[in-house]
Amino acid sequence: MAKTYDYLFKLLLIGDSGVGKTSILFRFSEDAFNISFISTIGIDFKIRTIDLDGKKVKLQIWDTAGQERFRTITTAYYRGSMGIMLVYDVTNEKSFENIKNWIRNIEENASADVEKMILGNKCDLDSKRQVSKERGEQLAIEYQIKFVETSAKDSLNVEYAFFTLARDIKAKMEKKQEASNPAPRTGGHQLRANEQQRKPTSWLSRCSLL
Amino acid sequence: MDDDLPTDFEVIVVGTGMVESIVAAACSRIGKNVLHLDSSDHYGGLWASYNFDGLQKFIKEVNADPKRQWPVYNLSEKWYIEKESSEPEQNEDKKEGDENKTDDSKAETQKKIWSQANFTAEYRKFNIDMTPKLLFSRGPLVELLISSNIARYAEFRCVTRVLTWLNDRLAPVPCSRADVFATEAVSIVEKRMLMKMLTSIVGYNEEEMNNEFKDWNDKTFKEYLTHKGLTPNLIHYVLYAIAGGTDKMPCLEGVKECKKFLMSLGRYGNTPFLWPMYGSGELPQCFCRLCAVFGGVYCLNRPIDKVEIKTLDEGKRVVAIQSKSKTLNCNNLVVGIDECPKEMLPTEPVETSDISKAVFITNGTIMPSEKEPLTLLRFPPLTEEGHAVTVLEVGPATGSCPKGLFVVYFITKMVKDAESDLQQYAARIFDFSGDQTAESDKPKCLYSLYYNVKDTSVPVQSVASEVHVCAGPDVGLDFDRAVEQAEQVFKKICPGEEFLPRAPDPEEIVFEDDVTHGPEFARHDDEEGDAQ
């Protein structure tokens, strides 16, 4: 079967509970905003394929499955991730302060060259705002990470954020390839139900069962 | 933050080891309301993988508090290299982002001289397993991962070769046809002989097997192989390398082990085995992820102090758990044996022999090969009273260590203590001189850790029917017993329910109410999660 994309990027959403990670995910993947998802039950990851400079880029975006609540994100969640959206809620000071902790968590568990971006979500709720845009920008400068304020509800900057992150990953990847130094295949195999069974190479292949 | 924790659940699982995690996932998957706790700040318990820093902390913690009943004891850690590098620090090491660029060229020019400081600097690249295990390609865990769709959380590498210790040196065990062509160790005649016997073993169903071997009940597998006319070399391959046995291995057990090995051939690679990327410790976490996706609540660093069974007015019984001055209630408690309060365990201890383990970090593979190898080595016992020793060598491609290093695990049943049990085996394949510049045909051992683990793999019945005790890791090569026990526990809690039915793929989930206009986008409290 022909591949329907040129690149596959694994992206993560990270941030405190209630900052709107799942809403951002749904806004981007389904162009929907639905407050009936009370928590993230059943949401594993979503996929959207975008067009970037003529290349099909398949984005696989993983949600935390609620494991951020008591800081119990598995190390396995970070494996193989190429980009991370750090999300806080502009109406929630604490969620902004915790971005630093999440960055520390990422440094401990994710690959060293993972691309990051900070999102200040719920910027439509200006009357309840606790974190100014300037403070968000300041934090981003401190960590040399890109930053944008978003509203999953009003569909503001969500597209922009994912496209920016994906473009940065793609650029980094192509730079590596240009340096005639293709990154060695680091991943392993995924097991699948309809796995194309290898031609039996076993020296017992004549045996009927094998 | 802890105060946010809800208090009433259908199932509370304590401990994030393999068995507990599978049970947690299975219960959550069919809609049970699950809380999953662990007393330590990381996943996995005795099944965990540690980076180098985490391993050091773990050792320190055990040594600092010897009075506590640790399931791990006799820890003995040793360095064979200098603390600081005598060479000027290469600035490549500091710039981690460019790791792919630098390491390759370095490896070509000169073998790196490692210091302890290098280990500390690259601590994150280590994933060292407390319970390293392989998966049989057609074993129950692989089938479960695929059928439940949990396989999407993990990646695997094929074990590239099986080795044995034959005539005082390492010898590859031919698994694939290519191996057989390459090897001179097996003659054409021997090959036919072996083929005939193995083909018959694979062909037997349970009944035929019991029938064929009914006269062999009290005899050893070795006697059977000898009876079949196999040459000493072939007996060695079959008994020690394929069946992983000893001279005392009962016949039927040997036949079953052989069959398991043969049945898993030809699915993914040259050998019947898979190794999880980043170590065995990833696997319990994959089950935890599924549990969380289906609503399971996770809280680490949450020891439990006391467990009581309370009978309510209507005669209904609940399990009440005291944890950090909070009472948590559930209908069923699933608890790892190392987390289980003593009052819940039967007073008579189970007789088991403990496990001797070792971890070696070396600067090269035990047997060079074209591509980076991933090796299972099975040593036959070197002494009369000893047991077979399982050795797993994993390299940087598995995410277990930085480039240029290998992590090698040794596992056997305890006779005396880990170091006395395993040192003689290690000495045969490693150079312990610590001199990294000297030429040697063996890899240099840079670091070693010996330890013993209590064998808690025998299922234990708790004193209350609502409390289900999960066994710890066994000495075996695979996860089969853990999977089997998890299913049994699940069946007790949820009789008649399907065990880990396939989780839907994200694109299969259709949301009925795809409206874009909802009520006011406001959040009222922190409890409610993301999408408020």
XYZ file of C-alpha atoms in Angstrom:
742
model
C 0.000 0.000 0.000
C 1.403 3.387 -0.966
C 2.141 5.762 1.840
C -0.327 8.630 1.871
C 2.090 11.058 3.481
C 5.695 12.207 3.235
C 6.305 12.736 6.929
C 4.788 11.431 10.134
C 5.272 13.586 13.219
C 4.335 12.553 16.728
C 3.235 15.589 18.716
C 2.282 15.841 22.382
C 0.051 18.163 24.345
C 1.300 18.960 27.832
C 0.039 21.229 30.559
C -2.119 21.336 33.672
C -5.596 19.855 33.841
C -8.301 22.105 32.530
C -6.167 24.369 30.344
C -7.941 23.128 27.238
C -5.539 20.615 25.733
C -8.323 18.386 24.484
C -10.248 21.364 23.136
C -7.200 22.457 21.172
C -6.819 18.931 19.888
C -10.437 18.819 18.747
C -10.347 22.258 17.259
C -7.366 21.273 15.165
C -8.335 17.733 14.222
C -12.106 18.040 13.842
C -12.568 21.787 13.641
C -15.021 21.399 16.465
C -15.427 22.812 19.908
C -17.609 20.823 22.166
C -17.802 21.300 25.848
C -19.544 17.996 26.368
C -16.217 16.201 26.753
C -15.981 16.536 30.467
C -12.589 14.969 30.707
C -10.360 13.230 28.259
C -11.861 9.760 28.597
C -11.290 7.639 25.561
C -9.162 10.218 23.768
C -5.838 8.697 22.919
C -4.557 10.682 19.976
C -5.954 12.342 16.867
C -4.612 12.471 13.379
C -4.656 15.225 10.803
C -2.665 15.340 7.617
C -1.628 18.812 6.535
C 0.055 20.189 3.467
C 3.371 21.892 4.140
C 5.277 23.352 1.186
C 3.977 20.639 -1.090
C 4.634 17.797 1.333
C 1.954 15.768 3.054
C 2.665 15.796 6.749
C 0.695 13.439 8.949
C 0.404 14.784 12.466
C -0.326 12.298 15.187
C -1.250 14.361 18.215
C -1.357 12.657 21.591
C -3.418 13.739 24.544
C -2.339 13.128 28.138
C -5.280 10.862 28.992
C -5.668 12.807 32.219
C -2.345 11.588 33.563
C -1.167 15.176 33.990
C -3.584 15.630 36.859
C -1.366 14.190 39.548
C 1.856 14.527 37.560
C 1.872 10.895 36.560
C 2.574 11.104 32.855
C 4.326 7.912 31.861
C 7.832 8.124 30.481
C 6.477 6.044 27.615
C 4.264 9.011 26.579
C 7.317 11.048 25.636
C 9.045 8.339 23.588
C 9.565 9.231 19.976
C 7.800 12.588 20.246
C 9.109 15.241 17.866
C 7.110 18.238 18.974
C 5.418 19.332 22.175
C 2.720 21.955 22.725
C 3.008 23.361 26.225
C -0.396 24.711 27.106
C -1.494 27.026 29.918
C -4.719 28.851 30.573
C -4.469 32.665 30.520
C -7.202 32.799 33.161
C -5.254 30.550 35.500
C -2.029 31.869 37.024
C -1.035 28.492 38.444
C -1.176 26.782 35.074
C 1.219 29.428 33.763
C 3.640 28.984 36.638
C 3.604 25.254 36.084
C 4.898 25.597 32.517
C 8.394 25.690 33.994
C 7.763 22.395 35.767
C 6.451 20.853 32.587
C 9.538 22.007 30.723
C 11.685 20.340 33.368
C 9.609 17.203 32.965
C 10.139 17.306 29.212
C 13.870 17.794 29.604
C 13.975 14.740 31.822
C 11.930 12.478 29.603
C 11.717 13.612 26.002
C 14.406 13.557 23.369
C 16.855 16.441 23.753
C 16.072 17.969 20.370
C 12.278 17.912 20.599
C 10.634 21.080 19.221
C 8.510 22.990 21.727
C 5.941 25.739 21.610
C 4.037 27.520 24.384
C 0.327 28.201 23.991
C -1.644 30.571 26.210
C -5.127 29.209 25.692
C -8.565 30.698 26.418
C -7.472 34.155 25.278
C -11.128 34.826 24.390
C -11.893 35.124 28.111
C -10.290 38.551 28.454
C -12.346 39.573 31.452
C -11.006 36.656 33.472
C -7.433 36.968 32.322
C -4.740 36.502 34.991
C -1.688 36.156 32.758
C -0.846 38.956 30.384
C 0.340 38.271 26.888
C 3.638 40.005 27.718
C 4.388 37.541 30.502
C 3.782 34.677 28.129
C 6.117 36.221 25.614
C 8.723 36.846 28.291
C 8.655 33.207 29.396
C 8.975 32.053 25.811
C 12.026 34.274 25.291
C 13.561 32.910 28.477
C 13.355 29.374 27.128
C 13.825 30.336 23.476
C 10.564 28.718 22.539
C 7.918 30.087 20.182
C 4.737 31.398 21.766
C 1.206 32.250 20.740
C -2.064 32.917 22.522
C -4.887 30.703 21.335
C -8.585 30.220 21.703
C -9.855 26.757 20.954
C -13.369 28.116 21.313
C -13.014 30.947 18.807
C -10.630 28.974 16.646
C -7.933 31.551 17.074
C -4.318 30.672 16.246
C -4.808 26.927 16.725
C -4.086 26.183 13.075
C -1.219 28.624 13.136
C 0.319 26.936 16.182
C 0.301 23.413 14.758
C 1.506 24.550 11.347
C 4.347 26.481 12.958
C 5.429 23.561 15.116
C 5.194 21.149 12.189
C 7.163 23.487 9.940
C 9.928 23.786 12.529
C 10.158 20.027 12.894
C 10.232 19.584 9.142
C 12.947 22.210 8.751
C 15.072 20.580 11.417
C 14.604 17.205 9.837
C 15.524 18.413 6.365
C 18.561 20.191 7.714
C 19.727 16.933 9.204
C 19.183 15.135 5.932
C 21.003 17.837 3.976
C 23.996 17.442 6.197
C 24.142 14.054 4.452
C 23.758 12.603 7.853
C 20.370 10.973 7.942
C 19.383 10.234 11.469
C 19.701 6.524 12.089
C 16.402 4.771 12.393
C 15.902 4.915 16.086
C 12.493 3.375 16.501
C 11.629 -0.267 16.741
C 8.784 -2.188 15.167
C 5.186 -1.757 16.038
C 3.213 -4.931 16.332
C 0.089 -5.123 14.221
C -2.733 -7.575 13.921
C -2.640 -7.860 10.152
C 1.127 -7.959 10.132
C 2.363 -9.024 6.754
C 3.730 -12.344 7.844
C 7.308 -12.671 6.777
C 8.055 -15.468 4.421
C 9.003 -18.109 6.904
C 12.752 -18.073 7.061
C 12.784 -20.742 9.675
C 14.671 -23.810 8.778
C 11.622 -25.629 10.011
C 9.464 -23.970 7.405
C 8.622 -27.223 5.794
C 6.830 -28.210 8.906
C 3.133 -27.695 8.340
C 2.591 -25.614 11.440
C 5.215 -23.005 10.781
C -3.143 18.608 45.083
C -3.619 15.194 46.690
C -6.785 16.453 48.269
C -8.418 16.515 44.860
C -8.281 12.766 44.840
C -11.763 11.257 44.742
C -12.372 8.639 47.413
C -14.764 6.082 45.986
C -13.888 3.646 43.258
C -14.998 0.262 42.035
C -11.438 -0.942 41.788
C -8.301 0.411 43.426
C -5.003 -0.933 42.177
C -1.895 -0.431 44.278
C 1.482 -0.927 42.628
C 2.330 -0.363 38.988
C 4.105 -3.637 38.283
C 3.246 -5.738 35.276
C 0.410 -7.790 36.759
C -1.234 -4.847 38.528
C -1.026 -2.670 35.420
C -2.615 -5.278 33.178
C -5.460 -5.747 35.672
C -5.935 -1.973 35.942
C -6.150 -1.642 32.162
C -8.537 -4.580 31.836
C -10.916 -3.244 34.517
C -10.899 0.300 33.167
C -11.363 -0.941 29.614
C -14.725 -2.512 30.392
C -15.920 0.552 32.241
C -14.906 -0.008 35.837
C -14.009 3.096 37.752
C -10.319 2.579 38.585
C -7.816 4.350 40.822
C -4.204 3.284 40.334
C -1.614 4.151 42.990
C 2.045 3.527 43.600
C 4.056 4.216 46.722
C 7.077 5.418 44.795
C 7.399 8.347 42.411
C 7.813 6.238 39.294
C 6.030 3.478 37.440
C 6.878 -0.193 37.503
C 7.887 -1.163 41.046
C 10.218 -4.139 40.705
C 9.517 -4.110 36.948
C 10.823 -0.578 36.445
C 13.520 0.682 34.123
C 15.820 3.387 35.481
C 18.040 5.886 33.809
C 21.505 6.017 35.345
C 20.558 8.652 37.860
C 17.415 6.772 38.825
C 19.411 3.584 39.299
C 21.856 5.371 41.615
C 18.963 6.752 43.641
C 17.373 3.346 43.882
C 20.608 1.773 45.146
C 21.074 4.561 47.645
C 17.536 4.220 48.887
C 17.851 0.477 49.462
C 21.234 0.798 51.161
C 20.101 3.686 53.337
C 17.308 1.734 54.930
C 18.355 -1.901 55.281
C 15.800 -2.525 58.018
C 12.906 -1.951 55.708
C 11.831 -5.192 54.106
C 13.146 -4.546 50.614
C 12.507 -7.296 48.104
C 15.974 -6.415 46.765
C 19.111 -7.163 48.806
C 22.837 -7.953 48.541
C 23.353 -4.967 46.300
C 26.953 -4.717 45.243
C 27.961 -1.941 42.877
C 31.402 -1.559 41.329
C 33.164 0.765 38.897
C 36.103 -0.386 36.794
C 36.896 3.038 35.350
C 38.203 6.407 36.534
C 35.931 8.995 38.103
C 36.951 11.771 35.754
C 38.164 11.528 32.239
C 41.882 12.257 31.937
C 41.392 13.491 28.389
C 40.241 17.028 27.776
C 36.461 17.063 27.685
C 35.210 16.823 24.131
C 32.731 19.571 23.569
C 30.596 17.233 21.481
C 29.303 15.687 24.632
C 27.928 18.934 25.857
C 25.894 19.682 22.796
C 23.297 17.031 23.120
C 21.084 18.281 20.332
C 23.597 17.253 17.726
C 23.998 13.744 19.042
C 23.441 12.078 15.702
C 26.062 14.136 13.998
C 28.924 13.564 16.356
C 28.759 10.047 17.648
C 29.107 8.218 14.366
C 32.251 9.937 13.267
C 33.708 9.481 16.713
C 33.103 5.765 16.726
C 34.962 5.394 13.472
C 38.048 7.205 14.557
C 38.702 5.869 18.024
C 37.061 3.924 20.749
C 35.953 6.266 23.465
C 37.636 6.023 26.840
C 34.771 6.155 29.307
C 34.843 7.704 32.736
C 32.237 7.715 35.477
C 31.651 11.377 34.681
C 30.607 10.397 31.149
C 27.959 8.107 32.595
C 26.654 10.902 34.791
C 26.608 13.337 31.880
C 24.680 10.922 29.691
C 22.496 9.483 32.450
C 19.304 10.070 30.512
C 20.330 7.768 27.704
C 20.316 4.752 29.984
C 17.260 2.619 30.540
C 18.336 -0.101 32.898
C 15.825 -2.789 33.688
C 15.245 -4.311 37.083
C 13.292 -7.103 35.407
C 14.590 -7.543 31.887
C 12.425 -9.959 29.926
C 11.804 -10.995 26.354
C 8.560 -11.638 24.544
C 7.970 -14.757 22.502
C 6.775 -13.600 19.066
C 3.707 -15.792 19.328
C 3.515 -15.732 23.103
C 0.531 -14.550 25.141
C 1.830 -11.014 25.708
C 2.391 -10.305 22.014
C -1.059 -11.645 21.226
C -2.588 -9.586 24.031
C -0.824 -6.396 22.946
C -2.107 -6.843 19.416
C -5.647 -7.915 20.257
C -6.124 -5.120 22.804
C -4.513 -2.478 20.548
C -2.101 -1.621 23.368
C 0.671 -2.463 20.896
C 0.372 1.085 19.589
C 2.023 2.394 22.753
C 5.152 0.321 22.377
C 7.861 -0.501 19.923
C 9.996 -3.567 19.769
C 13.214 -4.844 18.357
C 13.913 -8.368 17.291
C 16.485 -10.322 19.189
C 19.045 -10.877 16.452
C 20.732 -13.998 17.754
C 20.696 -16.729 20.335
C 24.065 -17.765 21.708
C 25.201 -20.529 23.984
C 28.389 -21.430 25.809
C 29.807 -24.511 24.133
C 33.303 -25.991 24.457
C 34.486 -23.002 26.474
C 33.466 -20.376 23.991
C 30.440 -18.512 22.727
C 28.620 -20.232 19.910
C 25.637 -19.040 17.876
C 22.595 -21.275 17.958
C 21.252 -21.712 14.461
C 17.659 -20.464 14.346
C 17.075 -19.533 10.724
C 17.991 -21.359 7.576
C 20.621 -18.720 6.867
C 22.176 -19.443 10.233
C 22.309 -23.108 9.402
C 24.094 -22.465 6.125
C 26.534 -20.204 7.886
C 27.366 -22.522 10.709
C 29.865 -25.314 10.527
C 28.911 -26.547 13.924
C 26.076 -28.700 12.610
C 26.696 -31.337 9.980
C 24.156 -32.287 7.349
C 23.452 -35.556 9.098
C 22.985 -33.841 12.429
C 20.730 -31.278 10.841
C 18.406 -33.976 9.521
C 18.357 -35.692 12.845
C 17.512 -32.477 14.619
C 14.889 -31.509 12.062
C 13.103 -34.771 12.484
C 12.900 -34.476 16.223
C 11.927 -30.819 16.340
C 9.329 -31.244 13.640
C 7.697 -33.985 15.658
C 7.731 -31.854 18.818
C 6.020 -28.972 17.054
C 3.463 -31.318 15.519
C 2.171 -32.775 18.779
C -0.982 -31.378 20.265
C -1.459 -31.496 24.033
C -2.962 -34.982 23.997
C -0.463 -36.480 21.627
C 2.282 -34.955 23.662
C 1.080 -36.501 26.902
C 0.674 -39.786 25.085
C 4.070 -39.789 23.428
C 5.843 -38.873 26.633
C 3.849 -40.889 29.155
C 6.778 -43.164 29.845
C 9.101 -40.219 30.279
C 7.380 -38.642 33.254
C 10.157 -39.330 35.718
C 12.983 -38.971 33.243
C 14.960 -35.968 32.123
C 14.849 -34.182 28.808
C 18.514 -34.986 28.358
C 17.769 -38.689 28.624
C 15.096 -38.310 26.003
C 17.395 -36.440 23.611
C 20.096 -39.057 24.137
C 17.550 -41.794 23.525
C 16.629 -40.095 20.240
C 20.228 -40.476 19.161
C 21.185 -36.804 19.114
C 24.907 -36.039 19.174
C 26.350 -34.177 22.192
C 26.500 -30.908 20.219
C 22.865 -31.152 19.263
C 21.833 -32.071 22.771
C 23.628 -28.962 23.928
C 21.768 -26.724 21.480
C 18.371 -28.191 22.201
C 18.648 -28.620 25.948
C 20.566 -25.512 27.008
C 19.914 -22.996 24.244
C 16.463 -23.779 22.902
C 14.799 -25.197 26.022
C 16.934 -23.117 28.387
C 17.237 -26.116 30.670
C 19.734 -28.048 32.695
C 20.659 -31.724 32.893
C 17.889 -32.130 35.457
C 15.132 -30.610 33.348
C 12.136 -32.971 33.306
C 11.385 -34.397 29.879
C 7.920 -32.949 29.392
C 8.994 -29.500 30.510
C 11.838 -29.560 27.993
C 9.520 -30.606 25.211
C 7.104 -27.798 26.056
C 9.863 -25.194 26.197
C 11.153 -26.375 22.823
C 7.722 -26.164 21.321
C 7.240 -22.622 22.625
C 10.547 -21.568 21.072
C 9.824 -23.208 17.735
C 6.270 -21.896 17.489
C 7.513 -18.309 17.777
C 10.068 -18.645 14.992
C 9.545 -16.916 11.671
C 7.109 -14.231 12.754
C 9.225 -11.119 13.177
C 12.901 -11.878 12.863
C 15.572 -14.511 12.903
C 14.899 -15.552 16.469
C 11.626 -16.182 18.313
C 12.129 -13.165 20.582
C 11.253 -9.490 20.829
C 12.707 -6.888 23.166
C 10.739 -3.747 24.098
C 12.373 -0.478 23.050
C 13.616 1.465 26.113
C 13.395 -1.665 28.225
C 10.868 -3.990 29.782
C 9.834 -1.246 32.181
C 7.921 0.434 29.352
C 5.375 -2.328 29.166
C 3.515 -1.836 32.448
C 3.259 1.847 31.486
C 1.573 0.960 28.211
C -1.169 -0.810 30.134
C -1.406 2.174 32.499
C -1.866 4.471 29.521
C -4.789 2.405 28.310
C -6.283 2.429 31.792
C -5.981 6.236 31.845
C -7.431 6.635 28.359
C -10.519 4.841 29.624
C -10.778 7.037 32.673
C -8.457 5.440 35.209
C -7.084 7.940 37.726
C -3.348 7.853 38.425
C -1.504 8.930 41.521
C 2.117 8.065 42.290
C 4.018 8.732 45.491
C 0.995 7.499 47.362
C 1.759 4.730 49.828
C -1.076 2.964 51.565
C -0.908 2.553 55.311
C -3.730 0.256 56.218
C -6.379 -1.900 54.607
C -9.620 -2.874 56.304
C -12.708 -4.706 55.181
C -15.828 -2.935 56.361
C -19.313 -4.336 56.348
C -21.952 -1.750 55.648
C -25.508 -1.772 57.020
C -26.927 -3.638 54.038
C -24.315 -6.339 54.480
C -22.299 -5.051 51.597
C -18.553 -5.194 52.105
C -16.128 -2.481 51.078
C -12.382 -2.274 51.238
C -11.272 0.835 53.108
C -7.730 1.983 52.487
C -5.914 4.511 54.635
C -3.510 6.574 52.582
C -1.982 9.880 53.666
C -4.741 10.420 56.244
C -7.439 9.933 53.659
C -9.806 6.984 53.394
C -10.228 5.492 49.959
C -13.044 3.027 49.388
C -13.471 0.360 46.767
C -15.231 -2.920 46.078
C -12.070 -4.649 44.977
C -8.478 -3.955 45.886
C -5.749 -5.223 43.592
C -2.362 -4.956 45.246
C 1.174 -5.871 44.267
C 2.732 -8.241 46.744
C 5.489 -5.784 47.644
C 2.912 -3.089 48.442
C 0.493 -5.329 50.313
C 0.041 -4.684 54.042
C 1.062 -7.734 56.063
C -2.332 -8.123 57.682
C -3.784 -9.029 54.288
C -1.291 -11.804 53.619
C -1.479 -15.366 54.903
C 0.796 -15.921 57.871
C 2.601 -18.869 56.375
C 5.294 -17.646 54.039
C 5.585 -19.303 50.648
C 8.749 -21.301 50.118
C 10.647 -20.065 47.110
C 14.200 -19.746 45.995
C 15.263 -16.198 45.337
C 16.744 -14.747 42.163
C 20.312 -13.640 41.511
C 20.739 -10.822 39.043
C 23.476 -8.651 37.649
C 23.779 -5.677 35.330
C 27.025 -5.035 33.469
C 27.787 -2.025 31.331
C 30.472 -2.740 28.779
C 32.225 -0.951 25.945
C 31.405 -3.520 23.270
C 29.437 -6.584 22.385
C 30.344 -10.040 23.624
C 30.579 -11.213 20.021
C 31.062 -8.682 17.228
C 28.633 -8.761 14.328
C 27.893 -6.725 11.229
C 24.923 -4.842 12.613
C 24.314 -3.959 16.240
C 23.323 -7.248 17.840
C 20.587 -7.907 20.370
C 21.510 -11.111 22.081
C 20.053 -13.843 24.203
C 22.823 -16.013 25.627
C 21.988 -19.098 27.596
C 24.707 -20.551 29.753
C 24.427 -24.134 30.891
C 25.306 -24.445 34.595
C 29.059 -24.349 35.100
C 28.900 -26.043 38.493
C 27.194 -29.106 39.840
C 24.714 -27.249 42.071
C 24.295 -24.196 39.787
C 21.396 -23.311 37.553
C 21.252 -22.199 33.936
C 22.063 -18.527 33.491
C 20.156 -16.246 31.144
C 22.101 -13.360 29.647
C 20.572 -10.512 27.649
C 22.813 -8.049 25.855
C 21.147 -4.872 24.587
C 22.748 -1.937 22.822
C 22.097 1.712 21.991
C 19.586 0.888 19.246
C 17.188 -0.371 21.905
C 17.361 2.934 23.766
C 19.083 1.220 26.694
C 22.386 3.094 26.708
C 24.500 5.716 24.930
C 26.355 4.863 21.746
C 29.458 2.803 22.276
C 28.071 0.919 25.255
C 26.119 -2.253 25.898
C 24.001 -3.214 28.877
C 24.194 -6.884 29.772
C 21.783 -8.548 32.186
C 22.429 -11.832 34.001
C 19.633 -13.782 35.655
C 19.661 -17.091 37.489
C 18.134 -18.851 40.461
C 19.997 -18.019 43.634
C 22.329 -20.586 45.176
C 24.532 -18.449 47.436
C 24.313 -14.789 46.501
C 24.226 -12.844 43.256
C 27.916 -12.124 43.058
C 29.108 -15.656 43.825
C 26.442 -17.126 41.581
C 27.164 -14.953 38.546
C 30.731 -13.667 38.695
C 32.222 -16.844 37.224
C 29.936 -16.597 34.206
C 30.646 -12.921 33.667
C 34.396 -13.545 33.888
C 34.159 -15.818 30.872
C 32.799 -13.157 28.560
C 34.046 -9.840 29.990
C 37.418 -8.295 30.676
C 37.333 -6.852 34.188
C 40.777 -5.234 34.054
C 39.281 -1.782 33.541
C 42.083 -0.953 31.106
C 40.180 0.435 28.140
C 43.263 0.938 25.982
C 44.575 -2.618 26.118
C 43.693 -4.954 23.263
C 41.336 -7.725 24.256
C 38.995 -10.096 22.513
C 36.452 -9.551 25.263
C 34.523 -6.345 25.916
C 35.695 -4.317 28.897
C 33.334 -4.184 31.823
C 32.997 -0.569 32.963
C 30.370 -0.963 35.664
C 28.712 -3.833 37.463
C 25.800 -4.229 39.828
C 24.909 -7.500 41.527
C 21.724 -7.965 43.520
C 19.294 -10.555 44.781
C 15.546 -10.311 44.501
C 12.987 -12.213 46.516
C 11.058 -14.495 44.246
C 7.489 -13.359 44.821
C 6.128 -14.893 41.661
C 4.075 -17.606 43.354
C 0.449 -16.457 43.524
C -0.674 -15.690 47.058
C -4.261 -15.747 48.268
C -5.101 -12.810 50.499
C -7.150 -13.207 53.655
C -10.108 -11.337 52.142
C -11.938 -12.220 48.962
C -12.079 -8.558 47.903
C -8.307 -8.196 48.048
C -6.339 -9.626 45.147
C -2.599 -9.967 45.550
C -0.486 -9.743 42.410
C 2.707 -11.739 42.170
C 6.103 -10.184 41.550
C 8.499 -10.964 38.717
C 9.639 -14.543 38.203
C 13.003 -15.844 37.070
C 11.599 -16.860 33.677
C 12.548 -15.398 30.334
C 9.140 -14.051 29.344
C 6.055 -12.300 30.728
C 3.746 -15.270 30.295
C 3.087 -15.871 33.970
C 2.315 -12.220 34.579
C -0.224 -12.162 31.759
C -1.805 -15.379 32.958
C -2.113 -14.158 36.527
C -3.499 -10.784 35.490
C -6.237 -12.496 33.531
C -7.103 -14.681 36.497
C -7.379 -11.687 38.817
C -9.506 -9.841 36.280
C -11.855 -12.817 35.888
C -12.368 -12.876 39.646
C -13.248 -9.193 39.784
C -15.258 -9.073 36.565
C -16.641 -12.557 35.960
C -18.004 -13.076 32.475
C -16.426 -9.906 31.087
C -14.078 -9.865 28.136
C -10.406 -9.493 29.010
C -9.007 -6.425 27.250
C -11.180 -6.245 24.153
C -9.696 -4.282 21.292
C -9.566 -0.550 22.000
C -10.851 1.463 19.048
C -8.467 3.383 16.834
C -8.861 7.166 17.121
C -10.442 7.445 13.672
C -13.097 4.946 14.660
C -14.387 7.124 17.457
C -17.286 9.156 16.117
C -18.656 11.856 18.332
C -22.367 12.243 18.040
C -22.545 15.838 18.993
C -20.176 17.719 16.763
C -21.603 21.154 17.413
C -19.254 24.068 17.229
C -21.369 26.371 19.352
C -21.520 25.403 22.956
C -22.499 27.204 26.098
C -20.178 29.701 27.723
C -16.554 28.612 27.671
C -15.940 28.801 31.370
C -14.359 26.608 33.933
C -15.718 26.371 37.412
C -13.248 24.226 39.216
C -10.043 22.339 38.738
C -11.616 18.951 39.041
C -13.290 18.838 35.721
C -10.492 18.202 33.319
C -9.621 19.676 29.998
C -12.550 20.457 27.857
C -14.572 22.741 30.056
